[in-house]
Coordinates of C-alpha atoms and ligand atoms in Angstrom, one line a residue:
X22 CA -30.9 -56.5 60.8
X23 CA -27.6 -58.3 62.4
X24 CA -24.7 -58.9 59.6
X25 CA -22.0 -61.3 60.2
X26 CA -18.7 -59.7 61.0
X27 CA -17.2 -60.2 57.0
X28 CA -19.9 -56.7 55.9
X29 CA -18.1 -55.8 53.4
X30 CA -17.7 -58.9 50.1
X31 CA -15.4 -57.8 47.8
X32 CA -13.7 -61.2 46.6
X33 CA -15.6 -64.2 44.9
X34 CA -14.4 -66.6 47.3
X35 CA -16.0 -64.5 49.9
X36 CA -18.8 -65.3 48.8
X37 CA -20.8 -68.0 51.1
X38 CA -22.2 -70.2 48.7
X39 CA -18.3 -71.1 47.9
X40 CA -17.3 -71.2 51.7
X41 CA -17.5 -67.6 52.6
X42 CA -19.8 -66.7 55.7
X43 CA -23.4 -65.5 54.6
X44 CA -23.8 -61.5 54.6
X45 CA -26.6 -61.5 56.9
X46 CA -27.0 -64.0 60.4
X47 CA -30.6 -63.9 59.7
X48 CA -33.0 -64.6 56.6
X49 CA -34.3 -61.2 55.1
X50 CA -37.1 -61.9 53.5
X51 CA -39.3 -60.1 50.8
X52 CA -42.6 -58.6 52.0
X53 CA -41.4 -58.7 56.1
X54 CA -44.7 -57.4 57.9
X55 CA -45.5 -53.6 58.3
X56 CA -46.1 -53.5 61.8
X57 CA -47.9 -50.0 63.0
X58 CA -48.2 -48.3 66.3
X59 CA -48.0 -51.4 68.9
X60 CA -49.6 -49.4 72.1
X61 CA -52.8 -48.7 69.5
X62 CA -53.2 -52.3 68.4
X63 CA -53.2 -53.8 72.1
X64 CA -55.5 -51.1 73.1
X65 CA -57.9 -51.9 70.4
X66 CA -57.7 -55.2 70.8
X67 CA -57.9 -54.8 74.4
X68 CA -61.5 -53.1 73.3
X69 CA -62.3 -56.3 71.5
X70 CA -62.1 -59.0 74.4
X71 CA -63.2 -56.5 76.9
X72 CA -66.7 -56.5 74.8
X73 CA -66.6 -60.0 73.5
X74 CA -67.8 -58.9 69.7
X75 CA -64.9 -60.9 68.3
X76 CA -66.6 -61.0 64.2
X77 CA -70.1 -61.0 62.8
X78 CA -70.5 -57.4 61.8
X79 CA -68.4 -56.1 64.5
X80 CA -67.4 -52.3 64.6
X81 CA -63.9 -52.4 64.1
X82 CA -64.8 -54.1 60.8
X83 CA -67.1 -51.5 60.0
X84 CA -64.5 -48.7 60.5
X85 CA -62.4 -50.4 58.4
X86 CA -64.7 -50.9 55.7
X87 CA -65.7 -47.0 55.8
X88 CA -61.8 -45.9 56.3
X89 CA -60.7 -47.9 53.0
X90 CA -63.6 -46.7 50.9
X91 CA -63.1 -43.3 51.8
X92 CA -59.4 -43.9 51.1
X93 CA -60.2 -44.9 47.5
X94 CA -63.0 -42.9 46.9
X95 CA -66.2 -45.3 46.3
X96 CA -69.2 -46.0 47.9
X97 CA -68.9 -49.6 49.1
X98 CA -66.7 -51.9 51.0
X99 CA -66.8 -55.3 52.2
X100 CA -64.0 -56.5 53.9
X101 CA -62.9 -60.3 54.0
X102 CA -60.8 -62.8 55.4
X103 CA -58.4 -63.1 52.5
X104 CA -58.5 -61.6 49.4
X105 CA -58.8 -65.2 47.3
X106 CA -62.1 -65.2 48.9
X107 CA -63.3 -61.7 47.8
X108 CA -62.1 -62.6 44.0
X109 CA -64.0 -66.1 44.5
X110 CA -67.2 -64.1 46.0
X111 CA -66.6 -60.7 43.7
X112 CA -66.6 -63.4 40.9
X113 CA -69.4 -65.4 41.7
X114 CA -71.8 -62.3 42.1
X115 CA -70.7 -61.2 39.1
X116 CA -72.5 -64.1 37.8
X117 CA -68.9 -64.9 35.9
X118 CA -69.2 -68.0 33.7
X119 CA -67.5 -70.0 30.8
X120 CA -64.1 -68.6 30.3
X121 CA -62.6 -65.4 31.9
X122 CA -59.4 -63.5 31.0
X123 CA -56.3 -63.5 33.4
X124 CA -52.7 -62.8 33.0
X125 CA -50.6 -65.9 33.4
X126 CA -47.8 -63.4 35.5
X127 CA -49.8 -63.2 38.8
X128 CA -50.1 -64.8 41.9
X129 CA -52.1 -68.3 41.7
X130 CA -54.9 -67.0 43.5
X131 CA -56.2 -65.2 40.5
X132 CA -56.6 -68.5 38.2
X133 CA -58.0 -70.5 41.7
X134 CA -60.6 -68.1 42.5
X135 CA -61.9 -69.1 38.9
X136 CA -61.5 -72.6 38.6
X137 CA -62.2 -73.4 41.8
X138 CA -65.8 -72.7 40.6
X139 CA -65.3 -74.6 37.6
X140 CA -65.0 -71.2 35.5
X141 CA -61.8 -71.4 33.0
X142 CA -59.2 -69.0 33.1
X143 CA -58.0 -68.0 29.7
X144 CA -54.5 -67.2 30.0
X145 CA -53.8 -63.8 28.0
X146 CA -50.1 -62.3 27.4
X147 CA -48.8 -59.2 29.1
X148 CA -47.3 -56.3 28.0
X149 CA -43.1 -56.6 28.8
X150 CA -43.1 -52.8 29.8
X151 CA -45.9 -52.9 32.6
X152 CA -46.2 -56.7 32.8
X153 CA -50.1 -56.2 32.8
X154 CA -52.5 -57.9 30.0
X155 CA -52.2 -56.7 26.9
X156 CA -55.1 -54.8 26.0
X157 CA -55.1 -56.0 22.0
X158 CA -54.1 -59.9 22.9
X159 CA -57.0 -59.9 24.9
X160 CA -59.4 -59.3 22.2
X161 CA -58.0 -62.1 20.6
X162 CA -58.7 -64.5 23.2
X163 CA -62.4 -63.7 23.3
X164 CA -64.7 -66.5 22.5
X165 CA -68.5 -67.0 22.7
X166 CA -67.8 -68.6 26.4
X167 CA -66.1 -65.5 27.3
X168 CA -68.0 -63.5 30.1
X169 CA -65.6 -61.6 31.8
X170 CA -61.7 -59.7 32.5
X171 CA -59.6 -60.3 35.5
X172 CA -57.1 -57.3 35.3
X173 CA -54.1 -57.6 37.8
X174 CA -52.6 -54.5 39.0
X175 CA -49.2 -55.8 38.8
X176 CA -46.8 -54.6 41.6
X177 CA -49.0 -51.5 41.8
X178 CA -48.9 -50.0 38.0
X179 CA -52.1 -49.9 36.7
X180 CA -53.5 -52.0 33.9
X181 CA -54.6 -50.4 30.6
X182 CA -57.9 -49.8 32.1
X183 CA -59.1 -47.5 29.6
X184 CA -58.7 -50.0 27.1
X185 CA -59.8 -52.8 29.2
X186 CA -62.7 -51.2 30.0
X187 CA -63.3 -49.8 26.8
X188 CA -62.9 -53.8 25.4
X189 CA -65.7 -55.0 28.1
X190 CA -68.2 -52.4 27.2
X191 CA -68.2 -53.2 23.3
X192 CA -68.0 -57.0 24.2
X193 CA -70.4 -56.9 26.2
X194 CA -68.2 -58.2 28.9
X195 CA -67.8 -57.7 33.2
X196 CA -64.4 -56.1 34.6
X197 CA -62.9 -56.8 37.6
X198 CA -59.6 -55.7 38.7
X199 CA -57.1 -58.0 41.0
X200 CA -55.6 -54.6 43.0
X201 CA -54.3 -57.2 45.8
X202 CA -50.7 -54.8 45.3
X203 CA -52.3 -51.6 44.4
X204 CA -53.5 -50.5 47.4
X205 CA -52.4 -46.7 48.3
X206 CA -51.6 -46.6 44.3
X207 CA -53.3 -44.0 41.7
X208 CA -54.6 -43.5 38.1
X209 CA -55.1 -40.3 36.8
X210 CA -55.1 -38.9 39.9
X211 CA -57.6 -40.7 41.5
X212 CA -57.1 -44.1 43.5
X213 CA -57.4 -47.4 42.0
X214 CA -60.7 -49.0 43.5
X215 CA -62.9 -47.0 41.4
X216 CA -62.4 -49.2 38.0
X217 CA -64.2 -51.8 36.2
X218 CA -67.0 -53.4 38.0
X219 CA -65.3 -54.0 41.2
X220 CA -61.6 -54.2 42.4
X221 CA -60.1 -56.6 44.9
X222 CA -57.4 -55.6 47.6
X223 CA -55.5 -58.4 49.7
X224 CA -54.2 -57.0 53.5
X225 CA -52.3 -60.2 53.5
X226 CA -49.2 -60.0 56.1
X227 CA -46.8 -59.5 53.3
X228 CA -48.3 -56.9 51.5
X229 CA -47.4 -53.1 52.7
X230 CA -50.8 -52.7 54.3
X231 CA -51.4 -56.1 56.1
X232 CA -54.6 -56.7 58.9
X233 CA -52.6 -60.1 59.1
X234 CA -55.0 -61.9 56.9
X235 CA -57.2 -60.3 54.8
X236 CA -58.9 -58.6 51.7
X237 CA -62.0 -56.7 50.6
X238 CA -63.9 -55.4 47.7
X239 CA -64.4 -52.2 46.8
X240 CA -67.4 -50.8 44.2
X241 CA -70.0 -48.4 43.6
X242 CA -72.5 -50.7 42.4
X243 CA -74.8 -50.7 45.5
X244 CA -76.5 -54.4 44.3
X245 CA -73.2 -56.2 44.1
X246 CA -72.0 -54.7 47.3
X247 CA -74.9 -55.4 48.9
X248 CA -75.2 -59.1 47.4
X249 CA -70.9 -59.4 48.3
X250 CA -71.8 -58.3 51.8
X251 CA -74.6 -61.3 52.1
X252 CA -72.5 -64.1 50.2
X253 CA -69.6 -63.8 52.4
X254 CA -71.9 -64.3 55.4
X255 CA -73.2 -68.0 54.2
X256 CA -75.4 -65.8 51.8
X257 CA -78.2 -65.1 55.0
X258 CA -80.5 -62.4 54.5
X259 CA -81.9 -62.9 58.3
X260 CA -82.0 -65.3 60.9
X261 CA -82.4 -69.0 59.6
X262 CA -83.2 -67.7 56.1
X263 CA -80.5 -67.4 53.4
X264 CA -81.7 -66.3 49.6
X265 CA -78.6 -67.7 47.8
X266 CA -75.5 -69.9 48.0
X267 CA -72.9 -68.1 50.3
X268 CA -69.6 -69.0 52.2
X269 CA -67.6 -67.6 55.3
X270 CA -65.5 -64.9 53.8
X271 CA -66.0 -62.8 56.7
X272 CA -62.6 -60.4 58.9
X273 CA -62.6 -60.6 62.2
X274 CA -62.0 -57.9 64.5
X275 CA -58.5 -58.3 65.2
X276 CA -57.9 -58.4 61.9
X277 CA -59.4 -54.9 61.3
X278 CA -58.2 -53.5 64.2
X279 CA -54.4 -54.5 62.6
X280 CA -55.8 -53.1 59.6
X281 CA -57.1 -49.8 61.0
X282 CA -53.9 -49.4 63.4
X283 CA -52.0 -49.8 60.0
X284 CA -53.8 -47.5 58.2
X285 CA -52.8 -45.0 60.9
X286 CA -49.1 -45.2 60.0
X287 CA -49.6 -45.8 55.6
X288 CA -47.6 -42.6 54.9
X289 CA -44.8 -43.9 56.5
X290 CA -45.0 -47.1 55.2
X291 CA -45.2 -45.6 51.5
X292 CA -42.5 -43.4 52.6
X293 CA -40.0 -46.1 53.1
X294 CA -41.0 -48.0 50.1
X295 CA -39.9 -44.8 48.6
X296 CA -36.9 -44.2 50.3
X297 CA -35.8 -47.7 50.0
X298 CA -36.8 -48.2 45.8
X299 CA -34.6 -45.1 45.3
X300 CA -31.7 -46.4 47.2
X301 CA -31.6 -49.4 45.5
X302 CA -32.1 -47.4 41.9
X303 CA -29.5 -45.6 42.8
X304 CA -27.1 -48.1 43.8
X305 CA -28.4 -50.4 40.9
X306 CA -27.8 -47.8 38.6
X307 CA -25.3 -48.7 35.4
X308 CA -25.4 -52.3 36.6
X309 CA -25.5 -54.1 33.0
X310 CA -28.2 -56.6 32.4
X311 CA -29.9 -55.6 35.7
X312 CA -32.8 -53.1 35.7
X313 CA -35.0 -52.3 38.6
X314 CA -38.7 -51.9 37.5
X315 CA -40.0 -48.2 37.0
X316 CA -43.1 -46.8 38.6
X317 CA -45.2 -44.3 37.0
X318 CA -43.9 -40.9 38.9
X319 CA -46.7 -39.1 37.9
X320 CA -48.8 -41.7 40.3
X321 CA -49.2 -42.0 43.2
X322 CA -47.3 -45.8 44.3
X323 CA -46.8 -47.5 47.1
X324 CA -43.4 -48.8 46.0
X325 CA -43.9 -51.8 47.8
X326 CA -42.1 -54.6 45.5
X327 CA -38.8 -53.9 44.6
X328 CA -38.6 -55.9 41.1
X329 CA -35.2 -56.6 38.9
X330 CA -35.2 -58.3 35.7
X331 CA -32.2 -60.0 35.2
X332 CA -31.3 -60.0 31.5
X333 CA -28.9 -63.0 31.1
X334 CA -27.2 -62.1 27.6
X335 CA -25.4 -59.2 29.7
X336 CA -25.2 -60.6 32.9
X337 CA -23.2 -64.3 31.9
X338 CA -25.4 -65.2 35.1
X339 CA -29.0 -66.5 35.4
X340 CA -31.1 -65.0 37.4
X341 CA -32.0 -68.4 39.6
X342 CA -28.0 -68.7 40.2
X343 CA -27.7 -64.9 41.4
X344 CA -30.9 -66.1 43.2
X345 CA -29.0 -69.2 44.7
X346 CA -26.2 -66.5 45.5
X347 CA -28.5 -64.4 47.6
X348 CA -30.4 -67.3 48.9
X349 CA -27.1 -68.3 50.4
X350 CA -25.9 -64.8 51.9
X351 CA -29.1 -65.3 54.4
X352 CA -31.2 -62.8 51.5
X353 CA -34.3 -64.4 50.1
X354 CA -35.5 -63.1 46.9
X355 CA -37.8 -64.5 45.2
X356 CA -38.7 -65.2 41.7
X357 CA -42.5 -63.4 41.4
X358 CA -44.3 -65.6 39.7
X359 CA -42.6 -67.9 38.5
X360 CA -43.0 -70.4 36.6
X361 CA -46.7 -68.5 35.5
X362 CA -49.8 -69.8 36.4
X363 CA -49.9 -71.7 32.9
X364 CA -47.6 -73.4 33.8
X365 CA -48.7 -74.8 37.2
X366 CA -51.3 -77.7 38.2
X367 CA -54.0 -77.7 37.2
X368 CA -53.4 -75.6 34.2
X369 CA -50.2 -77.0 32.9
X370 CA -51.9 -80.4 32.1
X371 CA -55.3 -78.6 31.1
X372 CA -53.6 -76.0 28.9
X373 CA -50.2 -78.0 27.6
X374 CA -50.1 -75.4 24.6
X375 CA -50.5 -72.0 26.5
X376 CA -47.0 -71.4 26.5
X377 CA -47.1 -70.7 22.7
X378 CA -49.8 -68.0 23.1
X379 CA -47.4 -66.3 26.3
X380 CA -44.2 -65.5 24.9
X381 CA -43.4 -62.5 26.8
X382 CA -45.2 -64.4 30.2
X383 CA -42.3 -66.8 29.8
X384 CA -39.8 -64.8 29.0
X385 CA -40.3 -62.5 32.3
X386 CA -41.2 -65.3 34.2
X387 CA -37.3 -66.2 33.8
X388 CA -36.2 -62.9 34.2
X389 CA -37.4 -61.5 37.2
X390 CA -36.4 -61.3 40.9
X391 CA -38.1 -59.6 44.0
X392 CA -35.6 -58.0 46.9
X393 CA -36.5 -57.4 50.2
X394 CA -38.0 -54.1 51.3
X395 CA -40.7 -52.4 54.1
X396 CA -39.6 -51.4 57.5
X397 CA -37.6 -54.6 57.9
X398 CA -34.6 -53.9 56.3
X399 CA -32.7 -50.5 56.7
X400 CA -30.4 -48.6 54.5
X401 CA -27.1 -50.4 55.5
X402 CA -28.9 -53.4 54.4
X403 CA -29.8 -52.5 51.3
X404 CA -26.8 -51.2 50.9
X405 CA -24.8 -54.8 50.9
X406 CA -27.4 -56.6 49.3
X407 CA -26.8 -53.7 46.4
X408 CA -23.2 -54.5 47.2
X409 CA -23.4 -58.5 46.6
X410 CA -25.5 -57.8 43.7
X411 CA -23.0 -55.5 41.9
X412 CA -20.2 -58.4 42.9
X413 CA -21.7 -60.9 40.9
X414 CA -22.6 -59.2 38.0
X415 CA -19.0 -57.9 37.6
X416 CA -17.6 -61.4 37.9
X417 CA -20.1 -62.9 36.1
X418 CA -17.9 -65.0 33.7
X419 CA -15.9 -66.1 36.7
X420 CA -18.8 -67.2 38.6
X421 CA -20.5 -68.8 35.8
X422 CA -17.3 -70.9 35.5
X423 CA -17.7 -72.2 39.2
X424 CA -21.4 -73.2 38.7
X425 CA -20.5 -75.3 35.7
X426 CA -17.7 -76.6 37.9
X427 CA -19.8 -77.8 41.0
X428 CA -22.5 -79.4 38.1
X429 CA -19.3 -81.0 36.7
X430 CA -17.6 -81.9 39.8
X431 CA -14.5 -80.2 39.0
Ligands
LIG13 C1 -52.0 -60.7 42.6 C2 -52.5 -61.4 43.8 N1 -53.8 -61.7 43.8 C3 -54.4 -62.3 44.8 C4 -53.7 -62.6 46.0 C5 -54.3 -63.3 47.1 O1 -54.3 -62.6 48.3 P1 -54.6 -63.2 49.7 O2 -53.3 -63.8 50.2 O3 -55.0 -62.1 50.6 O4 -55.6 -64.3 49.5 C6 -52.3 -62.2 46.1 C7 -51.6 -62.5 47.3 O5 -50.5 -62.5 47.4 C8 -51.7 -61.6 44.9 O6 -50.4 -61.3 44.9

């Protein structure tokens, strides 16, 4: 990445959100594609035009399909243009109705893919530690409209699956797990994939793993596969004859070919996720009211979201100011997921009192800020950002006193 000539901040007034010039001369941005071997990628998609099979079943699709199941370890895989499309179909041939349990602290897609079938998400707290759902909070939201559990994988640590799943058995309920970060991620040695009745991974651009767009589910249950594999295709079981309502969720080959050319280079990928999380731990390290999100080491992790929570009592600054403060240095972190999905349309004016059942939901979803990471930013970059970061917290006082100044016009 190219850095102005002023590298090194050490004075406020350097700073370029009060005149200084931004660190960086362009934006680095959280979740910058993984881009693997090039020559492979041109070559397969060379392969694709030369034959003309461009989707529908195509082989590259197929590999893909068989190279991420046999990565996770299960039977089945259906791959898909997006991964909001495989929870809508994973949902819908699940036979999901009523009400169904979701955190509030994930990306939107996971209340959407519900309502968007006129199922109601029932927003459930999440435990501050992993920021998954709370295993006993979501007994309490069970109702006789309750048919199923959306568990999100949050950042890559696994859910309480044991007690999730233990929860859905005695109530009679249907798991799913959102994985769309926990590709490449383990539990109990084995990968995540295998759990509840299906899981849901997204290949979207800015995830470590990307095909450009896309997602897939992955189960053993041989019926729901097959019935996934049919409803993303308009729901046709042969020529003019379809058996059931379906849609177009289907990849197309250049997506998988990105996909399988990616999948060629994961280790590396994973291994500068690694490389750059312990960097920024280390240099992160002692900074008070900052802490950078732990990963369970006994795992395996992909390390791909590099997640701070800004506690404000220590560090006199909020964290949307030390976001406006890196926003300006050309570094845009972002505030994963804020506000929560209870409090965003359509849920905010369908649920005006969930807030009161999501007191830790809301109290992360002011706290926490994603850096950048993945092959797009390099050690000397994290470095500064580390740098700028360790700047403000120091003078937080002094900088607070500025904000309040600008509000104030003084
Ligand atoms: C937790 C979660 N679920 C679902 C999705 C949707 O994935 P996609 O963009 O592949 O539709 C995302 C995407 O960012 C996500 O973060």
């Amino acid at each position: 990445m190219q850095i102005s000539e002023n590298v090194i901040k050490g004075e406020i007034d350097e700073l370029a959100l009060f005149g200084g010039k931004p660190l960086f001369s362009e934006a680095l941005h959280v979740g910058r594609p993984n881009i693997g071997n090039r020559k492979e990628f041109e070559a397969r998609v060379k392969d694709i035009l030369d034959r003309r099979w461009l989707t529908n079943g195509g082989q590259y699709v197929k590999q893909f399909e068989q190279r991420i199941a046999d990565f996770v370890g299960v039977k089945y895989c259906v791959a898909m243009c997006n991964a909001t499309v495989a929870l809508e179909i994973a949902i819908r041939a699940l036979g999901l109705t009523g009400e169904v349990i979701v955190p509030s602290f994930t990306f939107i897609a996971t209340a959407h893919a519900l309502q968007w079938q006129e199922i109601t998400p029932v927003f459930c707290d999440i435990d501050p530690q992993t920021h998954t759902l709370d295993a006993p909070k979501v007994e309490q939201v069970i109702t006789p409209r309750t048919t199923g559990i959306i568990g999100v994988h949050l950042w890559g640590n696994h859910c309480n699956i044991e007690a999730l799943s233990e929860i859905a058995k005695r109530r009679n309920l249907k798991l799913l797990f959102d994985s769309a970060h926990a590709f490449g991620c383990s539990y109990r040695g084995g990968m995540i994939g295998r759990f509840g009745e299906a899981e849901v991974f997204s290949f979207h651009a800015t995830k470590f793993l990307n095909s450009l767009e896309g997602g897939a589910v992955v189960t053993n249950n041989r019926d729901l596969a097959e019935k996934i594999g049919l409803m993303k295709n308009f729901g046709f079981t042969y020529y003019d004859k379809t058996d059931f309502i379906g849609t177009n969720g289907k990849m197309n080959e250049i997506s998988a070919a990105m996909g399988l050319t990616n999948l060629d280079s994961i280790d590396d990928f994973i291994g500068v996720n690694r490389c750059n999380y312990e960097q920024y731990a280390r240099e992160l390290s002692g900074l008070e009211g900052v802490t950078l999100l732990t990963y369970d080491e006994t795992e395996k992790c992909n390390y791909q979201y590099i997640v701070l929570e800004i506690d404000q009592t220590r560090t006199i600054l909020n964290r949307d100011q030390i976001m406006e403060i890196l926003h300006s240095e050309n570094v845009l972190a972002r505030r994963y997921f804020y506000p929560g999905c209870h409090m965003m349309e359509p849920y905010r004016s369908y649920f005006p009192h969930a807030r009161l059942l999501l007191p830790e939901t809301e109290n992360l979803a002011q706290r926490v800020l994603c850096l950048p990471t993945g092959t797009g930013v390099n050690g000397s970059d994290i470095g500064l950002i580390c740098q700028i970061i360790r700047l403000l917290v120091e003078n937080g006082s002094e900088i607070a006193t500025r904000f309040q100044n600008r509000q104030t016009g003084a």
